[in-house]
Coordinates of C-alpha atoms in Angstrom, one line a residue:
Chain A
M1 CA 67.2 137.5 387.0
L2 CA 65.8 135.9 383.6
N3 CA 68.6 134.1 382.6
C4 CA 70.2 132.8 385.7
K5 CA 71.8 130.5 383.6
S6 CA 73.6 132.8 381.1
L7 CA 74.7 135.4 383.6
M8 CA 77.0 132.2 385.3
A9 CA 78.1 131.4 381.8
G10 CA 78.4 135.5 381.0
T11 CA 80.6 135.9 384.4
A12 CA 83.0 132.2 383.7
L13 CA 83.6 133.5 380.4
A14 CA 84.7 136.4 381.1
L15 CA 87.1 134.9 383.8
F16 CA 88.7 133.0 381.1
S17 CA 89.2 135.0 379.0
L18 CA 90.0 137.7 381.6
A19 CA 93.2 135.0 382.8
G20 CA 93.6 134.4 378.6
I21 CA 94.2 138.7 378.8
A22 CA 96.3 138.3 382.4
D23 CA 97.7 135.8 380.5
S24 CA 99.0 137.1 377.8
A25 CA 99.1 141.0 378.2
P26 CA 99.2 142.5 381.2
Q27 CA 99.7 145.6 379.9
R28 CA 97.3 146.2 377.3
K29 CA 95.0 145.2 380.2
A30 CA 96.2 147.8 381.8
E31 CA 95.7 149.8 378.3
I32 CA 91.9 148.2 378.5
L33 CA 91.2 150.1 382.0
H34 CA 92.6 153.6 380.9
L35 CA 90.4 153.3 377.9
L36 CA 87.5 152.6 380.3
K37 CA 88.1 155.3 382.5
H38 CA 89.1 157.9 380.2
D39 CA 87.8 158.0 376.7
C40 CA 84.8 155.7 377.3
G41 CA 84.1 157.6 380.7
S42 CA 83.4 160.4 378.4
C43 CA 80.0 159.4 377.8
H44 CA 79.0 157.1 380.8
G45 CA 80.8 158.9 383.0
M46 CA 84.6 158.5 384.4
R47 CA 83.6 156.6 387.3
L48 CA 80.8 154.7 385.6
Q49 CA 77.3 156.1 387.1
G50 CA 76.5 157.4 384.1
G51 CA 76.6 161.1 381.2
L52 CA 75.3 161.2 377.7
G53 CA 75.0 157.0 378.1
P54 CA 73.9 155.5 381.1
A55 CA 75.6 154.1 383.7
L56 CA 77.9 150.5 383.7
V57 CA 77.0 149.2 386.7
P58 CA 76.3 146.2 387.4
E59 CA 72.3 146.4 388.8
R60 CA 72.0 148.0 385.2
L61 CA 73.5 145.2 383.4
K62 CA 72.0 142.2 384.2
P63 CA 69.5 142.0 381.9
F64 CA 72.0 141.4 380.0
S65 CA 74.9 138.6 378.9
A66 CA 78.3 139.3 379.0
E67 CA 78.0 138.5 374.8
Q68 CA 74.9 141.3 374.2
L69 CA 77.3 143.5 376.5
A70 CA 80.5 142.7 374.2
A71 CA 78.1 143.5 371.1
T72 CA 77.3 146.8 372.3
I73 CA 81.0 147.4 373.2
L74 CA 82.3 146.4 369.2
H75 CA 79.3 147.5 367.0
G76 CA 78.2 150.4 369.0
R77 CA 75.1 150.9 369.1
P78 CA 73.3 152.7 365.5
G79 CA 71.4 155.7 365.6
T80 CA 72.5 156.6 369.3
P81 CA 76.0 158.5 370.1
M82 CA 77.7 154.9 371.5
P83 CA 80.5 153.9 369.3
P84 CA 81.9 150.8 368.0
W85 CA 84.5 149.9 369.5
K86 CA 85.6 147.3 366.4
P87 CA 88.5 148.5 365.6
F88 CA 90.3 149.7 369.2
L89 CA 89.3 145.9 370.8
T90 CA 89.1 142.1 369.8
E91 CA 86.1 140.2 370.3
Q92 CA 87.6 138.7 373.7
E93 CA 89.1 142.1 375.2
A94 CA 85.1 143.5 374.7
L95 CA 84.3 140.6 376.9
W96 CA 86.8 140.7 379.2
L97 CA 85.6 143.9 379.3
A98 CA 82.0 143.0 379.5
G99 CA 83.0 141.2 382.2
L100 CA 84.1 143.2 384.1
L101 CA 81.0 145.4 383.6
K102 CA 78.6 143.3 385.2
K103 CA 80.8 142.2 387.6
G104 CA 81.8 146.1 388.3
I105 CA 84.8 148.1 388.2
E106 CA 85.8 151.4 389.8
P107 CA 88.5 152.7 387.8
Chain B
M1 CA 95.2 188.3 416.4
R2 CA 93.6 189.0 413.1
W3 CA 95.3 186.4 411.3
F4 CA 94.3 184.2 414.1
F5 CA 90.7 184.5 413.7
L6 CA 91.0 184.9 409.7
I7 CA 93.0 181.4 409.6
A8 CA 90.3 179.8 412.2
A9 CA 86.8 181.0 410.5
M10 CA 88.4 179.9 406.2
L11 CA 89.7 176.1 408.7
V12 CA 86.2 175.9 411.0
P13 CA 84.0 174.4 407.5
L14 CA 86.9 172.7 406.6
A15 CA 87.5 170.8 409.0
G16 CA 89.3 167.6 407.9
Q17 CA 91.0 169.6 405.0
A18 CA 94.6 171.1 404.3
A19 CA 95.3 173.3 406.3
A20 CA 94.2 176.5 404.5
S21 CA 97.2 179.3 403.6
P22 CA 97.2 182.8 404.0
C23 CA 94.9 184.9 401.3
L24 CA 96.4 186.8 398.7
T25 CA 95.4 190.4 398.5
R26 CA 95.9 191.2 394.3
G27 CA 93.7 191.6 391.3
T28 CA 92.2 188.2 390.3
G29 CA 92.2 189.6 386.6
D30 CA 95.7 187.0 385.8
M31 CA 93.9 183.8 387.0
G32 CA 92.3 181.1 386.9
I33 CA 91.9 177.3 387.4
I34 CA 92.6 174.0 386.0
I35 CA 91.0 170.9 387.0
E36 CA 92.7 168.3 387.9
R37 CA 89.8 165.3 387.1
A38 CA 91.4 162.4 388.8
A39 CA 92.1 163.8 391.6
G40 CA 89.2 165.9 392.1
S41 CA 91.3 168.6 392.8
L42 CA 91.8 171.7 390.2
Q43 CA 94.9 174.4 390.8
V44 CA 94.4 178.3 391.1
V45 CA 97.6 179.2 388.4
D46 CA 98.4 182.7 387.5
T47 CA 98.7 183.3 384.2
T48 CA 101.2 186.1 384.5
A49 CA 103.8 184.0 387.2
H50 CA 102.7 180.6 384.9
S51 CA 102.3 179.2 388.5
E52 CA 100.7 177.6 390.7
L53 CA 99.0 179.3 393.7
F54 CA 97.0 176.4 395.6
R55 CA 95.4 173.1 395.6
V56 CA 92.3 172.9 396.6
E57 CA 91.2 169.2 397.2
G58 CA 87.6 167.7 397.6
L59 CA 85.7 168.0 394.6
G60 CA 84.6 164.5 393.6
D61 CA 84.1 163.7 391.2
L62 CA 85.5 166.3 387.7
S63 CA 85.2 164.1 384.8
H64 CA 83.8 166.9 382.4
A65 CA 83.8 169.0 385.3
S66 CA 83.3 172.6 384.0
A67 CA 83.0 175.5 386.0
V68 CA 81.6 179.7 385.9
Y69 CA 83.3 182.9 388.1
S70 CA 81.5 185.3 390.4
R71 CA 81.0 188.7 389.1
D72 CA 83.9 190.0 390.5
A73 CA 85.8 187.6 389.9
R74 CA 86.5 185.7 393.2
Y75 CA 84.7 182.3 392.8
A76 CA 84.8 179.8 390.9
Y77 CA 81.5 177.4 390.6
I78 CA 82.2 173.8 390.1
F79 CA 80.4 171.2 388.3
G80 CA 81.4 167.8 388.7
R81 CA 79.4 164.9 386.9
D82 CA 78.6 163.2 390.7
G83 CA 75.7 166.2 390.5
G84 CA 78.5 168.0 392.9
L85 CA 78.4 171.9 393.1
S86 CA 81.2 173.5 394.4
K87 CA 82.3 176.6 396.1
V88 CA 85.7 177.8 395.3
D89 CA 87.4 181.0 396.9
L90 CA 90.2 182.2 394.7
L91 CA 92.2 184.4 396.8
C92 CA 92.0 182.3 399.9
G93 CA 92.7 178.9 398.3
T94 CA 89.9 176.9 399.4
L95 CA 86.7 175.2 398.9
V96 CA 83.5 177.8 400.9
K97 CA 80.9 175.2 400.6
R98 CA 79.2 172.2 398.0
V99 CA 76.6 170.6 397.6
V100 CA 75.9 167.7 395.8
Q101 CA 72.8 169.3 394.3
G102 CA 72.1 165.8 391.8
G103 CA 72.6 162.6 390.7
N104 CA 74.7 163.5 387.6
S105 CA 75.6 167.2 386.4
I106 CA 76.7 168.9 383.3
G107 CA 77.3 172.2 383.6
G108 CA 76.1 175.4 384.6
A109 CA 75.8 178.5 384.2
I110 CA 75.5 182.0 386.5
S111 CA 72.8 184.6 385.8
Q112 CA 73.4 188.0 384.5
D113 CA 73.1 189.7 388.0
G114 CA 75.1 186.9 389.2
R115 CA 72.7 185.8 391.7
L116 CA 71.8 182.5 390.1
I117 CA 73.4 180.1 389.5
A118 CA 72.1 177.0 387.4
V119 CA 72.9 174.1 386.9
S120 CA 71.9 171.3 384.6
N121 CA 71.7 167.7 385.1
Y122 CA 71.3 164.3 383.4
E123 CA 69.9 162.8 386.5
P124 CA 67.2 163.2 387.0
G125 CA 66.7 165.1 384.9
G126 CA 66.0 169.1 385.0
V127 CA 67.4 171.9 385.7
K128 CA 67.8 173.7 389.3
V129 CA 68.8 177.0 390.2
F130 CA 70.4 177.8 393.3
S131 CA 72.0 181.1 395.2
A132 CA 76.1 182.0 394.2
E133 CA 76.0 183.2 397.7
S134 CA 75.0 180.9 399.8
L135 CA 74.0 177.4 397.2
E136 CA 70.9 178.0 398.3
L137 CA 68.2 176.2 396.3
L138 CA 65.8 178.6 395.3
A139 CA 64.9 177.0 392.3
D140 CA 63.8 172.7 390.7
I141 CA 62.8 173.0 387.3
P142 CA 62.5 169.1 386.7
A143 CA 62.7 167.7 382.1
T144 CA 60.0 166.9 379.8
R145 CA 59.3 162.8 381.8
L146 CA 60.0 160.1 379.8
P147 CA 57.6 156.8 379.5
G148 CA 59.1 155.1 382.3
G149 CA 59.6 158.4 384.4
K150 CA 63.1 159.1 384.3
G151 CA 63.0 162.9 382.8
S152 CA 64.8 164.4 379.4
K153 CA 68.0 165.4 379.7
T154 CA 68.8 168.3 379.5
V155 CA 72.4 169.5 377.7
G156 CA 73.8 173.0 376.3
L157 CA 72.6 175.2 379.6
V158 CA 73.4 178.9 379.0
D159 CA 72.9 182.5 381.0
A160 CA 71.9 185.7 378.7
P161 CA 70.7 188.8 379.3
E162 CA 67.3 189.1 381.0
Q163 CA 67.8 187.4 383.8
R164 CA 66.7 184.0 381.6
F165 CA 68.7 180.7 381.1
V166 CA 68.5 178.5 378.0
F167 CA 69.4 174.8 377.5
G168 CA 68.1 171.3 375.9
L169 CA 66.6 168.7 376.5
Y170 CA 68.3 165.8 374.9
D171 CA 65.8 162.6 374.7
T172 CA 63.1 164.7 374.0
G173 CA 64.0 167.8 371.0
E174 CA 62.8 170.5 373.1
I175 CA 65.1 174.1 373.6
W176 CA 63.9 175.8 376.8
I177 CA 63.5 179.2 377.9
A178 CA 63.9 180.2 381.1
D179 CA 63.1 183.0 382.5
L180 CA 64.6 184.0 386.5
T181 CA 63.3 186.9 387.7
D182 CA 61.4 185.5 390.3
P183 CA 63.9 182.5 391.8
K184 CA 61.4 182.1 393.4
A185 CA 58.5 181.2 390.5
P186 CA 60.5 181.0 386.9
R187 CA 58.8 181.0 383.5
L188 CA 59.3 178.6 381.1
Q189 CA 58.9 179.4 377.9
R190 CA 58.8 175.1 375.7
F191 CA 59.9 174.9 371.9
K192 CA 58.9 171.6 371.1
D193 CA 60.2 169.6 367.5
I194 CA 63.2 171.7 367.9
G195 CA 65.5 168.5 366.2
R196 CA 66.5 165.5 367.4
Q197 CA 68.8 164.3 369.9
P198 CA 70.5 168.0 370.7
Y199 CA 73.1 167.3 373.0
D200 CA 74.8 171.2 373.0
G201 CA 74.0 174.6 372.9
L202 CA 75.5 178.1 372.6
I203 CA 75.0 181.6 373.0
T204 CA 76.6 184.5 371.2
P205 CA 78.4 186.7 372.7
D206 CA 76.1 189.8 372.4
G207 CA 73.2 186.7 374.4
R208 CA 71.5 187.1 371.0
Y209 CA 70.9 183.4 369.8
Y210 CA 71.1 180.7 370.6
I211 CA 72.4 178.1 368.8
A212 CA 71.9 173.6 369.5
G213 CA 73.8 170.7 367.7
L214 CA 72.2 167.9 367.3
F215 CA 72.7 164.2 367.1
G216 CA 70.3 163.4 365.4
E217 CA 70.3 165.5 362.7
D218 CA 72.1 166.4 359.8
G219 CA 72.0 170.1 360.6
L220 CA 71.8 173.2 364.0
A221 CA 68.4 174.3 365.3
L222 CA 68.7 177.8 366.3
L223 CA 67.1 180.3 367.9
D224 CA 66.5 184.4 367.8
L225 CA 66.5 185.1 372.1
W226 CA 64.8 188.6 370.3
H227 CA 62.2 186.7 368.9
P228 CA 61.2 183.7 370.3
E229 CA 57.6 184.3 369.7
R230 CA 59.5 183.2 365.9
G231 CA 60.2 179.6 367.5
P232 CA 63.3 178.0 366.4
S233 CA 64.5 177.2 362.4
R234 CA 67.3 175.5 361.1
I235 CA 70.6 176.2 359.3
L236 CA 72.9 174.5 358.2
N237 CA 70.3 172.0 356.8
H238 CA 72.1 168.7 355.5
Y239 CA 75.4 169.5 356.1
G240 CA 76.7 166.5 355.6
R241 CA 74.3 164.8 353.2
G242 CA 75.8 163.0 350.7
K243 CA 79.1 161.8 352.8
K244 CA 79.0 158.3 355.6
Q245 CA 78.6 159.6 359.0
L246 CA 82.1 158.6 361.2
P247 CA 81.6 157.1 364.5
V248 CA 82.3 159.4 367.0
Y249 CA 84.8 159.0 370.3
K250 CA 83.7 162.0 371.8
M251 CA 81.2 164.6 371.5
P252 CA 82.0 167.5 370.0
H253 CA 81.6 171.0 372.4
L254 CA 80.0 174.1 370.9
E255 CA 80.5 176.0 374.4
G256 CA 82.7 178.9 373.2
W257 CA 81.9 181.1 370.2
A258 CA 84.6 181.1 367.4
V259 CA 83.7 184.1 365.4
A260 CA 85.8 185.9 363.9
G261 CA 84.6 188.4 361.4
D262 CA 81.7 188.4 360.0
R263 CA 82.1 183.8 360.4
A264 CA 81.9 181.6 362.5
F265 CA 83.2 178.1 363.6
L266 CA 81.3 175.2 364.4
P267 CA 82.2 171.5 364.9
A268 CA 80.3 168.7 362.4
I269 CA 79.2 166.0 364.4
G270 CA 80.6 162.3 362.7
L271 CA 82.8 164.1 360.2
H272 CA 86.3 165.4 360.4
E273 CA 85.0 168.4 359.4
I274 CA 85.2 172.3 360.7
L275 CA 81.9 173.9 359.3
V276 CA 81.7 177.8 358.6
V277 CA 78.5 179.4 358.5
N278 CA 78.0 183.8 358.0
R279 CA 76.5 185.2 360.6
D280 CA 74.5 186.8 358.3
G281 CA 71.7 184.4 357.5
W282 CA 73.3 181.6 359.1
Q283 CA 74.1 180.9 355.7
P284 CA 76.9 177.9 354.9
A285 CA 80.2 179.6 354.4
G286 CA 82.4 177.0 353.7
R287 CA 84.1 173.2 355.8
I288 CA 87.9 172.4 356.5
Q289 CA 89.1 168.8 356.2
V290 CA 90.0 168.5 359.7
H291 CA 92.5 165.6 360.9
G292 CA 89.8 164.6 363.5
Q293 CA 86.6 164.7 365.2
P294 CA 87.1 167.9 366.3
V295 CA 85.8 169.0 370.1
F296 CA 86.4 172.2 371.0
V297 CA 86.6 174.7 368.5
M298 CA 88.0 178.0 369.6
A299 CA 88.7 181.5 368.2
R300 CA 91.5 183.5 369.7
P301 CA 90.2 186.5 371.7
D302 CA 90.9 188.6 368.5
G303 CA 89.5 186.2 366.0
R304 CA 92.8 185.8 363.9
Q305 CA 92.8 181.7 364.3
I306 CA 90.8 178.9 365.2
W307 CA 92.5 175.9 367.4
V308 CA 91.1 172.6 366.7
N309 CA 91.4 169.4 369.5
F310 CA 89.8 166.0 368.9
A311 CA 88.1 163.1 370.0
F312 CA 89.3 159.7 370.9
P313 CA 92.1 158.3 369.2
N314 CA 93.3 161.3 367.0
N315 CA 93.6 163.2 370.3
D316 CA 97.3 164.1 370.2
T317 CA 96.3 166.8 367.9
I318 CA 95.8 169.9 367.6
Q319 CA 95.3 172.0 364.6
V320 CA 95.8 175.6 364.1
I321 CA 93.6 177.3 361.5
D322 CA 93.6 181.2 360.2
T323 CA 90.9 182.5 360.4
E324 CA 91.0 183.9 356.5
T325 CA 92.7 181.6 354.5
L326 CA 90.8 178.8 356.2
K327 CA 93.7 177.1 356.1
I328 CA 95.6 174.7 358.6
I329 CA 99.1 177.0 359.6
K330 CA 99.9 174.3 362.0
T331 CA 99.7 170.6 363.3
L332 CA 100.5 170.3 366.4
K333 CA 101.6 166.5 368.7
P334 CA 101.9 168.4 372.1
G335 CA 100.6 164.6 373.9
K336 CA 98.0 161.8 374.1
G337 CA 94.9 163.6 376.0
A338 CA 95.0 167.0 374.8
L339 CA 92.0 168.0 376.7
H340 CA 91.2 171.7 377.1
M341 CA 92.4 174.9 375.6
E342 CA 92.3 177.9 377.2
F343 CA 93.3 182.3 375.7
T344 CA 95.0 184.4 378.5
P345 CA 92.2 187.3 378.0
R346 CA 93.6 189.2 375.8
G347 CA 95.2 186.0 373.4
E348 CA 98.7 185.9 373.3
E349 CA 98.8 182.5 375.0
V350 CA 96.9 179.5 375.0
W351 CA 97.3 176.8 377.6
I352 CA 96.4 173.2 377.3
S353 CA 95.4 170.2 379.3
I354 CA 97.8 167.5 378.1
R355 CA 95.8 164.6 380.4
D356 CA 98.3 161.7 379.7
L357 CA 101.9 164.2 380.7
D358 CA 100.1 164.9 383.2
Q359 CA 101.0 168.4 382.2
V360 CA 99.8 171.5 380.9
K361 CA 101.3 173.1 377.9
I362 CA 101.6 176.9 376.7
Y363 CA 102.0 178.4 373.5
D364 CA 103.3 181.4 372.2
T365 CA 100.0 181.8 369.8
R366 CA 102.1 183.8 367.3
T367 CA 105.1 181.9 366.8
L368 CA 102.9 178.8 367.2
E369 CA 105.8 177.6 369.6
Q370 CA 105.6 176.3 373.7
T371 CA 107.3 178.2 376.1
A372 CA 106.1 177.1 379.5
S373 CA 104.6 174.1 381.3
L374 CA 102.9 173.5 383.9
P375 CA 102.4 169.9 386.3
A376 CA 98.8 168.7 387.1
D377 CA 97.4 165.7 388.0
K378 CA 95.8 164.0 384.9
P379 CA 94.2 168.0 384.0
S380 CA 91.3 168.9 381.6
G381 CA 89.0 171.6 381.7
I382 CA 90.6 175.8 382.1
F383 CA 88.7 179.1 382.7
F384 CA 90.6 182.0 383.2
T385 CA 88.7 184.4 385.2
S386 CA 88.1 186.3 381.9
R387 CA 85.2 184.2 381.4
A388 CA 83.4 185.9 384.4
H389 CA 82.4 188.9 382.0
K390 CA 80.8 187.5 378.9
T391 CA 77.8 185.9 378.2
G392 CA 77.4 182.6 378.2
L393 CA 80.7 181.4 379.1

């Protein structure tokens, strides 16, 4: 809403990196989706409808750019239970995941 | 003829479900359920025969699902993530009734007299109370409002003696006691400033002490339910002092009270440790370095061993601790996604769900060897009927 452009840029970026990941390592993609469902799911709900952490659905994530979300995923939110996933995800993977979340995904 | 009516009666409320099987005639004391989180189903199992008796489907989103039992141990009440509350008949293997009671629930409890089921919700925050018989809504207890209008998330809901329920409020740092003697008019006692971000709670098996784990503090909050007027106090304060907090990839669960003799065992948060506390005076009595962030810390029913599982990325491991020496006596690698453990009523076996293997593995707790396994679809929680008669479970 507020930043339609960066949203679009984010989506484009996400699509781009989606293609990148899909081409380079389809197996890795499946691993990340498994992580999303089961490990992110332990706080955000297996269907991402929320739990201790908020729902990760497009409606809610609208105000954030994919880059912002990727930064949250990689570095966590200090002072909250959201942990940093940097040891387990590359920047490109986090951006891909952020893009998926913004588009809406049912893992 | 009788069968016809029986089967017809079972089919009516469940049109569209798989055909119901005839009901069993047996005791339920050696029965239990295994939650199949991804499929939204559960298995009814026989813990003597190590076998599946029924599969019950259509239970919604069961990630993080938990269950309690009716006092006759015939019915299981399952609390799903999607706010669903389901009542399952163990003898008939049927879903008796299901209501979607809230947006996003996290757990529940059954009252001392077995008549009430309480469910705590993340969204909208609060506790709802239902008739155990009909699942009709009897009371709605909204949580403290946050700026913006949402209710504080409610966590760590347990039953307590004298027809009470106790729970924590995550966002506002409170513990509430709700007296449901008159379900139409719950009486509330609210304790504020108990510490930041209570994430779960437990009650001691005698029903006297409620303990809330705090995410935002180095310590736990303790409330004496014999003397609520004294208010909550802090125990194990600064247990992590000077230590670097590690990220927590799955929140620990305090449900179940791991007690051996005069010592109790609790998962630390942000440290790969188990905290040992003296029950007499609640003084720290040691800490045990373990393989990762502990999730469940469970005592074998006789208190001789503690079994621990861990958060991602260490959820392929289980450790067994001797409660006399506080030493790790075994590190098991049962498979990725070792999510939950349940002891048989007297503890000769422990059942462990291994999500990524689609298996429940059964271990002999004396030899610490696997003795059997059961196929299950992405199993998570395992709940045996022996919980029916335990406060807080």
